[in-house]
mmCIF file of C-alpha atoms in Angstrom:
data_model
loop_
_atom_site.group_PDB
_atom_site.id
_atom_site.type_symbol
_atom_site.label_atom_id
_atom_site.label_comp_id
_atom_site.label_asym_id
_atom_site.label_seq_id
_atom_site.Cartn_x
_atom_site.Cartn_y
_atom_site.Cartn_z
ATOM 1 C CA SER A 165 -4.409 1.474 -3.217
ATOM 2 C CA VAL A 166 -2.095 4.081 -5.003
ATOM 3 C CA GLU A 167 -5.413 5.889 -6.011
ATOM 4 C CA GLY A 168 -6.310 5.646 -1.853
ATOM 5 C CA HIS A 169 -3.051 6.699 -0.771
ATOM 6 C CA VAL A 170 -3.306 9.519 -2.581
ATOM 7 C CA TRP A 171 -7.067 10.646 -1.873
ATOM 8 C CA LEU A 172 -5.406 10.673 2.439
ATOM 9 C CA LEU A 173 -2.284 11.560 1.336
ATOM 10 C CA THR A 174 -4.119 15.313 0.495
ATOM 11 C CA ARG A 175 -6.433 15.316 2.214
ATOM 12 C CA GLU A 176 -4.366 15.176 5.474
ATOM 13 C CA LEU A 177 -1.753 18.048 3.614
ATOM 14 C CA THR A 178 -4.487 19.535 3.105
ATOM 15 C CA ARG A 179 -5.716 19.364 7.285
ATOM 16 C CA LEU A 180 -2.050 20.786 8.168
ATOM 17 C CA GLY A 181 -2.653 23.948 6.504
ATOM 18 C CA HIS A 182 -1.198 23.066 3.537
ATOM 19 C CA ASP A 183 -2.300 24.013 -1.077
ATOM 20 C CA VAL A 184 -2.786 20.562 -2.659
ATOM 21 C CA THR A 185 -3.066 20.580 -6.176
ATOM 22 C CA VAL A 186 -3.495 16.334 -7.360
ATOM 23 C CA PHE A 187 -2.770 16.124 -11.052
ATOM 24 C CA ALA A 188 -5.966 13.382 -12.117
ATOM 25 C CA VAL A 189 -8.350 13.261 -14.841
ATOM 26 C CA ALA A 190 -11.743 14.493 -14.729
ATOM 27 C CA GLY A 191 -13.658 14.020 -12.417
ATOM 28 C CA SER A 192 -11.376 12.790 -9.171
ATOM 29 C CA GLU A 193 -12.399 14.702 -6.509
ATOM 30 C CA VAL A 194 -9.991 15.374 -4.219
ATOM 31 C CA CYS A 195 -9.881 18.039 -1.051
ATOM 32 C CA GLY A 196 -7.587 20.604 -3.222
ATOM 33 C CA GLU A 197 -7.154 22.110 -6.840
ATOM 34 C CA VAL A 198 -7.246 19.351 -9.182
ATOM 35 C CA MET A 199 -5.389 19.610 -12.008
ATOM 36 C CA GLU A 200 -7.367 18.201 -15.674
ATOM 37 C CA THR A 201 -4.518 17.040 -17.336
ATOM 38 C CA LEU A 202 -6.266 13.679 -19.554
ATOM 39 C CA PRO A 203 -10.825 13.396 -20.031
ATOM 40 C CA GLY A 204 -11.449 10.604 -17.896
ATOM 41 C CA PRO A 205 -9.493 7.082 -17.178
ATOM 42 C CA TYR A 206 -6.937 4.397 -19.300
ATOM 43 C CA ALA A 207 -9.006 3.914 -22.698
ATOM 44 C CA ALA A 208 -12.554 5.753 -20.964
ATOM 45 C CA ALA A 209 -13.748 9.537 -22.209
ATOM 46 C CA GLY A 210 -11.066 10.076 -25.351
ATOM 47 C CA SER A 211 -7.942 9.138 -23.378
ATOM 48 C CA PRO A 212 -4.904 7.271 -24.747
ATOM 49 C CA HIS A 213 -5.748 2.625 -23.879
ATOM 50 C CA ASP A 214 -1.585 2.578 -23.045
ATOM 51 C CA TRP A 215 -1.567 3.236 -19.812
ATOM 52 C CA HIS A 216 1.854 4.372 -19.700
ATOM 53 C CA LEU A 217 2.099 6.489 -21.963
ATOM 54 C CA CYS A 218 -1.450 8.512 -19.917
ATOM 55 C CA GLU A 219 1.297 8.352 -16.483
ATOM 56 C CA TRP A 220 3.136 10.692 -18.576
ATOM 57 C CA ILE A 221 1.077 12.572 -20.034
ATOM 58 C CA ASN A 222 0.240 13.022 -16.252
ATOM 59 C CA LEU A 223 4.014 13.985 -15.225
ATOM 60 C CA CYS A 224 4.605 16.399 -18.157
ATOM 61 C CA ARG A 225 1.908 18.316 -17.685
ATOM 62 C CA ALA A 226 2.424 19.016 -13.673
ATOM 63 C CA VAL A 227 6.404 19.386 -14.937
ATOM 64 C CA GLU A 228 4.875 22.264 -16.905
ATOM 65 C CA GLN A 229 3.405 23.760 -14.062
ATOM 66 C CA SER A 230 6.638 22.784 -11.814
ATOM 67 C CA GLY A 231 7.082 27.031 -11.128
ATOM 68 C CA ARG A 232 3.764 27.458 -8.873
ATOM 69 C CA PHE A 233 5.070 24.675 -6.781
ATOM 70 C CA ASP A 234 7.682 24.078 -3.482
ATOM 71 C CA VAL A 235 7.787 20.707 -4.257
ATOM 72 C CA LEU A 236 6.718 17.604 -6.393
ATOM 73 C CA HIS A 237 5.492 14.443 -5.291
ATOM 74 C CA SER A 238 6.000 12.060 -8.087
ATOM 75 C CA HIS A 239 3.384 7.981 -7.789
ATOM 76 C CA ALA A 240 4.208 6.130 -11.091
ATOM 77 C CA TYR A 241 6.551 4.948 -10.794
ATOM 78 C CA LEU A 242 10.025 6.391 -11.213
ATOM 79 C CA TRP A 243 9.698 8.037 -14.277
ATOM 80 C CA GLY A 244 9.708 10.929 -13.346
ATOM 81 C CA LEU A 245 13.512 11.261 -12.454
ATOM 82 C CA PRO A 246 14.380 12.119 -16.848
ATOM 83 C CA LEU A 247 12.306 15.202 -15.674
ATOM 84 C CA ASP A 248 14.867 16.366 -12.581
ATOM 85 C CA ARG A 249 16.316 19.083 -14.464
ATOM 86 C CA LEU A 250 13.429 20.172 -15.862
ATOM 87 C CA SER A 251 11.732 20.822 -13.652
ATOM 88 C CA GLN A 252 11.071 24.700 -11.319
ATOM 89 C CA ALA A 253 11.109 22.250 -8.178
ATOM 90 C CA PRO A 254 11.696 19.759 -6.826
ATOM 91 C CA ILE A 255 10.772 15.693 -7.282
ATOM 92 C CA VAL A 256 9.558 13.508 -4.499
ATOM 93 C CA HIS A 257 9.447 9.907 -6.195
ATOM 94 C CA THR A 258 7.366 7.395 -4.597
ATOM 95 C CA MET A 259 7.137 3.939 -5.790
ATOM 96 C CA HIS A 260 4.457 1.443 -4.514
ATOM 97 C CA VAL A 261 5.596 -1.671 -6.079
ATOM 98 C CA THR A 262 8.751 -3.856 -5.655
ATOM 99 C CA PRO A 263 11.889 -2.131 -8.082
ATOM 100 C CA TYR A 264 13.811 -4.221 -10.651
ATOM 101 C CA GLU A 265 15.980 -4.021 -12.095
ATOM 102 C CA ASP A 266 15.365 -1.970 -14.206
ATOM 103 C CA HIS A 267 14.650 0.321 -11.387
ATOM 104 C CA ALA A 268 17.835 0.881 -9.982
ATOM 105 C CA ARG A 269 19.316 1.448 -13.790
ATOM 106 C CA LEU A 270 17.339 4.485 -14.281
ATOM 107 C CA TRP A 271 17.918 5.679 -10.437
ATOM 108 C CA ARG A 272 21.437 4.954 -10.400
ATOM 109 C CA LEU A 273 21.297 7.526 -14.050
ATOM 110 C CA TYR A 274 19.542 10.222 -12.083
ATOM 111 C CA PRO A 275 21.597 9.988 -8.221
ATOM 112 C CA ASP A 276 20.513 13.101 -6.418
ATOM 113 C CA ALA A 277 16.980 12.290 -7.479
ATOM 114 C CA CYS A 278 14.527 12.126 -3.363
ATOM 115 C CA VAL A 279 12.944 8.414 -3.833
ATOM 116 C CA THR A 280 11.691 7.936 -0.745
ATOM 117 C CA ALA A 281 10.853 4.193 0.614
ATOM 118 C CA ILE A 282 8.146 2.709 2.062
ATOM 119 C CA SER A 283 9.660 -0.322 3.260
ATOM 120 C CA GLN A 284 13.707 -0.360 4.201
ATOM 121 C CA TYR A 285 12.919 -3.405 2.570
ATOM 122 C CA GLN A 286 11.705 -1.506 -0.078
ATOM 123 C CA TRP A 287 15.531 -1.085 -1.903
ATOM 124 C CA HIS A 288 17.816 -3.694 0.059
ATOM 125 C CA ARG A 289 18.698 -5.853 -3.161
ATOM 126 C CA PHE A 290 21.236 -2.325 -3.842
ATOM 127 C CA PRO A 291 21.939 -0.639 -1.470
ATOM 128 C CA GLU A 292 24.667 0.931 -3.157
ATOM 129 C CA LEU A 293 21.199 3.089 -3.782
ATOM 130 C CA HIS A 294 19.872 5.390 -0.592
ATOM 131 C CA PRO A 295 15.976 6.031 0.101
ATOM 132 C CA ARG A 296 16.072 10.167 1.144
ATOM 133 C CA SER A 297 13.145 8.801 3.570
ATOM 134 C CA VAL A 298 11.082 5.471 4.921
ATOM 135 C CA ILE A 299 7.335 6.031 5.103
ATOM 136 C CA HIS A 300 5.414 3.569 5.666
ATOM 137 C CA HIS A 301 1.777 4.091 4.275
ATOM 138 C CA GLY A 302 -0.822 4.744 6.850
ATOM 139 C CA VAL A 303 -4.627 4.493 6.834
ATOM 140 C CA ASP A 304 -7.794 5.384 8.118
ATOM 141 C CA PRO A 305 -8.578 4.534 11.701
ATOM 142 C CA ALA A 306 -11.741 5.986 11.110
ATOM 143 C CA HIS A 307 -12.478 3.977 8.026
ATOM 144 C CA PHE A 308 -11.569 0.387 10.194
ATOM 145 C CA THR A 309 -14.200 -0.857 12.998
ATOM 146 C CA PHE A 310 -12.329 -2.343 15.985
ATOM 147 C CA GLN A 311 -14.718 -5.255 16.532
ATOM 148 C CA SER A 312 -13.542 -6.080 20.328
ATOM 149 C CA GLN A 313 -16.156 -9.344 19.749
ATOM 150 C CA PRO A 314 -14.595 -11.963 16.277
ATOM 151 C CA GLU A 315 -16.740 -13.858 14.974
ATOM 152 C CA ASP A 316 -15.959 -17.358 14.415
ATOM 153 C CA TYR A 317 -13.516 -17.476 11.150
ATOM 154 C CA VAL A 318 -10.321 -16.377 9.777
ATOM 155 C CA CYS A 319 -10.116 -14.440 6.608
ATOM 156 C CA TYR A 320 -7.948 -13.698 3.270
ATOM 157 C CA LEU A 321 -7.888 -10.996 1.660
ATOM 158 C CA GLY A 322 -6.121 -10.093 -1.386
ATOM 159 C CA ARG A 323 -5.509 -11.201 -5.092
ATOM 160 C CA PHE A 324 -5.846 -15.243 -6.300
ATOM 161 C CA MET A 325 -2.441 -16.259 -7.847
ATOM 162 C CA ALA A 326 0.440 -18.911 -6.433
ATOM 163 C CA ASP A 327 2.546 -15.739 -5.066
ATOM 164 C CA LYS A 328 -0.462 -14.809 -2.297
ATOM 165 C CA GLY A 329 -0.843 -18.491 -0.251
ATOM 166 C CA PRO A 330 -4.410 -18.902 -1.105
ATOM 167 C CA LEU A 331 -4.475 -22.395 -1.167
ATOM 168 C CA GLN A 332 -2.172 -22.315 1.754
ATOM 169 C CA ALA A 333 -4.946 -20.391 3.100
ATOM 170 C CA VAL A 334 -7.351 -22.301 2.996
ATOM 171 C CA ALA A 335 -5.292 -24.927 4.415
ATOM 172 C CA THR A 336 -4.021 -23.551 7.464
ATOM 173 C CA ALA A 337 -8.005 -22.909 8.157
ATOM 174 C CA ARG A 338 -8.823 -26.841 7.656
ATOM 175 C CA GLU A 339 -6.101 -27.737 10.271
ATOM 176 C CA LEU A 340 -7.772 -25.405 12.583
ATOM 177 C CA GLY A 341 -11.197 -26.280 12.253
ATOM 178 C CA ILE A 342 -12.378 -23.565 11.888
ATOM 179 C CA ARG A 343 -14.554 -21.484 9.206
ATOM 180 C CA ILE A 344 -12.751 -19.483 5.863
ATOM 181 C CA LEU A 345 -13.701 -17.167 4.449
ATOM 182 C CA LEU A 346 -12.202 -15.899 1.620
ATOM 183 C CA ALA A 347 -12.220 -12.577 -0.904
ATOM 184 C CA GLY A 348 -10.699 -11.449 -4.432
ATOM 185 C CA GLN A 349 -11.123 -10.856 -7.399
ATOM 186 C CA ARG A 350 -12.398 -13.591 -9.643
ATOM 187 C CA ASN A 351 -9.629 -14.791 -11.935
ATOM 188 C CA ASP A 352 -7.956 -18.234 -13.636
ATOM 189 C CA TYR A 353 -6.211 -19.129 -10.980
ATOM 190 C CA TYR A 354 -9.259 -19.026 -8.380
ATOM 191 C CA HIS A 355 -11.950 -20.875 -10.970
ATOM 192 C CA GLU A 356 -8.896 -24.069 -11.594
ATOM 193 C CA HIS A 357 -7.326 -24.313 -7.482
ATOM 194 C CA ILE A 358 -9.542 -21.852 -5.178
ATOM 195 C CA GLU A 359 -13.379 -22.654 -6.901
ATOM 196 C CA PRO A 360 -12.720 -26.495 -6.563
ATOM 197 C CA LEU A 361 -11.781 -25.820 -2.155
ATOM 198 C CA VAL A 362 -15.285 -24.002 -1.829
ATOM 199 C CA ASP A 363 -18.062 -25.830 -0.501
ATOM 200 C CA GLY A 364 -19.899 -22.843 1.152
ATOM 201 C CA ARG A 365 -19.235 -24.262 4.916
ATOM 202 C CA THR A 366 -15.889 -24.678 6.333
ATOM 203 C CA VAL A 367 -14.791 -22.565 3.131
ATOM 204 C CA GLU A 368 -16.954 -19.507 1.708
ATOM 205 C CA TYR A 369 -16.042 -17.511 -0.924
ATOM 206 C CA VAL A 370 -17.752 -13.940 -0.653
ATOM 207 C CA GLY A 371 -16.461 -12.064 -3.095
ATOM 208 C CA TYR A 372 -14.680 -9.019 -4.339
ATOM 209 C CA VAL A 373 -14.787 -6.875 -1.136
ATOM 210 C CA THR A 374 -14.302 -2.671 -0.366
ATOM 211 C CA GLY A 375 -15.398 -0.076 1.915
ATOM 212 C CA ALA A 376 -17.528 -1.659 4.429
ATOM 213 C CA ASP A 377 -17.586 -4.535 3.373
ATOM 214 C CA LYS A 378 -13.997 -4.692 3.921
ATOM 215 C CA ASP A 379 -14.374 -3.466 6.702
ATOM 216 C CA THR A 380 -17.064 -5.890 7.372
ATOM 217 C CA LEU A 381 -14.838 -8.719 6.532
ATOM 218 C CA LEU A 382 -11.546 -8.236 8.471
ATOM 219 C CA GLY A 383 -13.347 -7.296 11.656
ATOM 220 C CA GLY A 384 -15.022 -10.259 12.074
ATOM 221 C CA ALA A 385 -12.473 -12.132 11.921
ATOM 222 C CA ARG A 386 -10.523 -13.553 14.830
ATOM 223 C CA ALA A 387 -7.348 -13.624 12.681
ATOM 224 C CA LEU A 388 -6.452 -12.605 9.149
ATOM 225 C CA LEU A 389 -4.434 -15.384 7.147
ATOM 226 C CA TYR A 390 -1.532 -13.221 4.224
ATOM 227 C CA PRO A 391 0.951 -16.244 4.137
ATOM 228 C CA ILE A 392 3.039 -15.172 0.986
ATOM 229 C CA GLN A 393 5.246 -17.165 -1.083
ATOM 230 C CA ASP A 394 7.113 -13.705 -2.951
ATOM 231 C CA PRO A 395 7.947 -10.746 -0.767
ATOM 232 C CA GLU A 396 6.166 -7.726 -0.561
ATOM 233 C CA PRO A 397 7.464 -3.895 -0.540
ATOM 234 C CA PHE A 398 3.852 -3.807 1.558
ATOM 235 C CA GLY A 399 1.374 -5.219 3.267
ATOM 236 C CA LEU A 400 -1.638 -3.197 3.450
ATOM 237 C CA VAL A 401 -4.453 -5.327 4.827
ATOM 238 C CA LEU A 402 -2.122 -5.725 7.443
ATOM 239 C CA ILE A 403 -2.602 -2.792 8.563
ATOM 240 C CA GLU A 404 -6.242 -2.245 7.904
ATOM 241 C CA ALA A 405 -7.515 -5.837 9.024
ATOM 242 C CA MET A 406 -4.563 -4.625 12.789
ATOM 243 C CA MET A 407 -6.849 -0.873 12.679
ATOM 244 C CA CYS A 408 -9.928 -3.208 12.650
ATOM 245 C CA GLY A 409 -8.381 -4.954 16.236
ATOM 246 C CA THR A 410 -7.850 -7.871 13.955
ATOM 247 C CA PRO A 411 -4.499 -10.256 14.557
ATOM 248 C CA VAL A 412 -2.704 -10.893 12.043
ATOM 249 C CA VAL A 413 -0.656 -14.183 10.908
ATOM 250 C CA ALA A 414 2.181 -13.534 7.823
ATOM 251 C CA MET A 415 5.217 -15.490 5.749
ATOM 252 C CA ARG A 416 8.335 -13.281 6.966
ATOM 253 C CA LEU A 417 8.848 -12.022 3.643
ATOM 254 C CA GLY A 418 9.629 -8.929 2.971
ATOM 255 C CA ALA A 419 8.411 -6.126 4.565
ATOM 256 C CA VAL A 420 5.749 -8.023 7.045
ATOM 257 C CA PRO A 421 9.254 -8.363 10.044
ATOM 258 C CA GLU A 422 8.107 -4.884 9.766
ATOM 259 C CA ILE A 423 4.923 -3.928 9.644
ATOM 260 C CA VAL A 424 4.099 -7.220 12.238
ATOM 261 C CA GLU A 425 5.277 -6.495 16.333
ATOM 262 C CA GLU A 426 5.394 -9.653 17.570
ATOM 263 C CA GLY A 427 3.109 -10.846 20.164
ATOM 264 C CA VAL A 428 1.524 -8.105 19.835
ATOM 265 C CA THR A 429 0.003 -7.670 16.145
ATOM 266 C CA GLY A 430 0.479 -10.732 15.028
ATOM 267 C CA TYR A 431 3.093 -13.642 14.721
ATOM 268 C CA TYR A 432 5.492 -14.267 11.042
ATOM 269 C CA ALA A 433 5.707 -17.445 10.723
ATOM 270 C CA ARG A 434 9.425 -18.928 8.937
ATOM 271 C CA SER A 435 7.502 -21.721 6.742
ATOM 272 C CA THR A 436 4.690 -23.175 5.691
ATOM 273 C CA LEU A 437 3.877 -26.071 7.952
ATOM 274 C CA ASP A 438 4.866 -22.945 11.268
ATOM 275 C CA PHE A 439 2.257 -21.294 9.298
ATOM 276 C CA PRO A 440 -1.178 -23.105 10.839
ATOM 277 C CA ALA A 441 0.974 -22.167 15.207
ATOM 278 C CA GLN A 442 1.409 -19.190 14.734
ATOM 279 C CA ALA A 443 -1.678 -19.054 13.194
ATOM 280 C CA LEU A 444 -3.145 -20.434 16.495
ATOM 281 C CA ARG A 445 -1.799 -17.947 18.368
ATOM 282 C CA SER A 446 -1.933 -14.576 17.049
ATOM 283 C CA ILE A 447 -6.159 -15.067 17.488
ATOM 284 C CA ARG A 448 -5.007 -15.520 21.450
ATOM 285 C CA LEU A 449 -3.755 -11.601 20.594
ATOM 286 C CA ASP A 450 -5.219 -7.925 23.125
ATOM 287 C CA ARG A 451 -7.850 -6.925 20.108
ATOM 288 C CA ASN A 452 -7.418 -3.333 21.926
ATOM 289 C CA ARG A 453 -3.602 -3.766 22.349
ATOM 290 C CA ILE A 454 -3.630 -4.670 18.248
ATOM 291 C CA ARG A 455 -5.817 -1.300 17.590
ATOM 292 C CA GLU A 456 -4.334 1.184 19.728
ATOM 293 C CA HIS A 457 -0.710 -0.534 17.948
ATOM 294 C CA ALA A 458 -1.840 0.126 14.596
ATOM 295 C CA GLN A 459 -2.864 3.543 15.273
ATOM 296 C CA MET A 460 -0.061 4.444 17.305
ATOM 297 C CA ARG A 461 2.407 3.358 13.670
ATOM 298 C CA PHE A 462 -0.097 3.377 11.034
ATOM 299 C CA SER A 463 -2.218 6.695 10.895
ATOM 300 C CA VAL A 464 -2.470 8.536 7.938
ATOM 301 C CA GLY A 465 -1.915 11.256 10.069
ATOM 302 C CA ARG A 466 1.859 10.247 11.259
ATOM 303 C CA MET A 467 2.283 9.828 7.970
ATOM 304 C CA ALA A 468 1.561 12.549 6.322
ATOM 305 C CA LEU A 469 3.472 14.795 8.284
ATOM 306 C CA ALA A 470 6.239 11.556 7.399
ATOM 307 C CA TYR A 471 5.789 14.134 3.846
ATOM 308 C CA GLU A 472 5.262 17.232 5.078
ATOM 309 C CA SER A 473 9.895 17.235 6.876
ATOM 310 C CA LEU A 474 9.916 15.772 4.037
ATOM 311 C CA TYR A 475 9.053 18.395 1.696
ATOM 312 C CA GLU A 476 9.935 21.082 4.052
ATOM 313 C CA GLY A 477 13.410 20.341 3.659
ATOM 314 C CA LEU A 478 13.374 20.365 -0.014
ATOM 315 C CA THR A 479 11.927 23.375 -0.155
ATOM 316 C CA ILE A 480 14.107 25.562 -2.230
ATOM 317 C CA ARG A 481 13.431 28.918 -0.884
ATOM 318 C CA GLU A 482 12.424 29.266 3.120
ATOM 319 C CA PRO A 483 8.288 29.665 2.065
ATOM 320 C CA VAL A 484 6.287 33.146 4.498
ATOM 321 C CA ALA A 485 3.308 30.621 4.641
ATOM 322 C CA ALA A 486 3.215 26.841 4.341
ATOM 323 C CA PRO A 487 4.359 24.995 1.351
ATOM 324 C CA ARG A 488 1.995 24.180 -1.931
ATOM 325 C CA VAL A 489 2.511 20.864 -2.210
ATOM 326 C CA MET A 490 1.533 18.517 -6.194
ATOM 327 C CA GLY A 491 -0.090 15.423 -5.483
ATOM 328 C CA GLN A 492 0.225 13.772 -8.561
ATOM 329 C CA GLY A 493 -1.109 10.224 -8.970
ATOM 330 C CA LEU A 494 -4.118 8.938 -12.261
#
């Protein structure tokens, strides 16, 4: 998802008139210039097996050429913080995961660094650390088809693990008497806990879906079930479903209250006991309104404008032309 995020952000910044360079592996396709830093992905075509090392090589190559750019944007956790003072251009650092104490320790060593957040929730455990800006993720509305008339099923889309709550999703569908379609990569948890529940009628496994298949699954669902058991800094699948006009029901954990507009795009539950009732309420929501709200709040265009504003505030000199931005990601 980070690769897709970088691709979309690069495309939108290019459309806004900026020159964008992406430091990435050979063969990467982006809107803009590609600087190939490695011959292939991790452990392929001669690249190191250690993915941490690959990310570090990518970062260092970008900083080596930082004099070419007005701003660098690193999506490699916070590993670029020690390189801030070596860079000839300011660096924006964005994490896409939950930060832990070591991330906070690293940031404290470089308190002047420009760190952004993907939600208000993301850094809430460390109130002494203040992200320069909070910019929610965005997706391309054109990649998601609005469906005013769903089919007769709810869906679960995500990894099969206890923290994601797939068992709760199945239990909810059974309680409501609605068929559920499950999508995600098979793993040990799936084989042990989920596969025995799949009967092909009330509980159906549809595989790992992307692109048009994901669009069809989300758009055809009466609701997306997101019964996470552990808080997350952002739930991308939530806004993907909303773009199709599909309501969502989620546990009130992590960034969910920032994403789900209760009574508009879905509902969130405060306990697993409350989840089925909230799912039933979500199914009754206006799908046109859900799509409109998602376009207003979570389009990639909105996200790109927010980053553009941040970049412009960081430029060392007043640019004569549009700022040249570097997106860094593997």
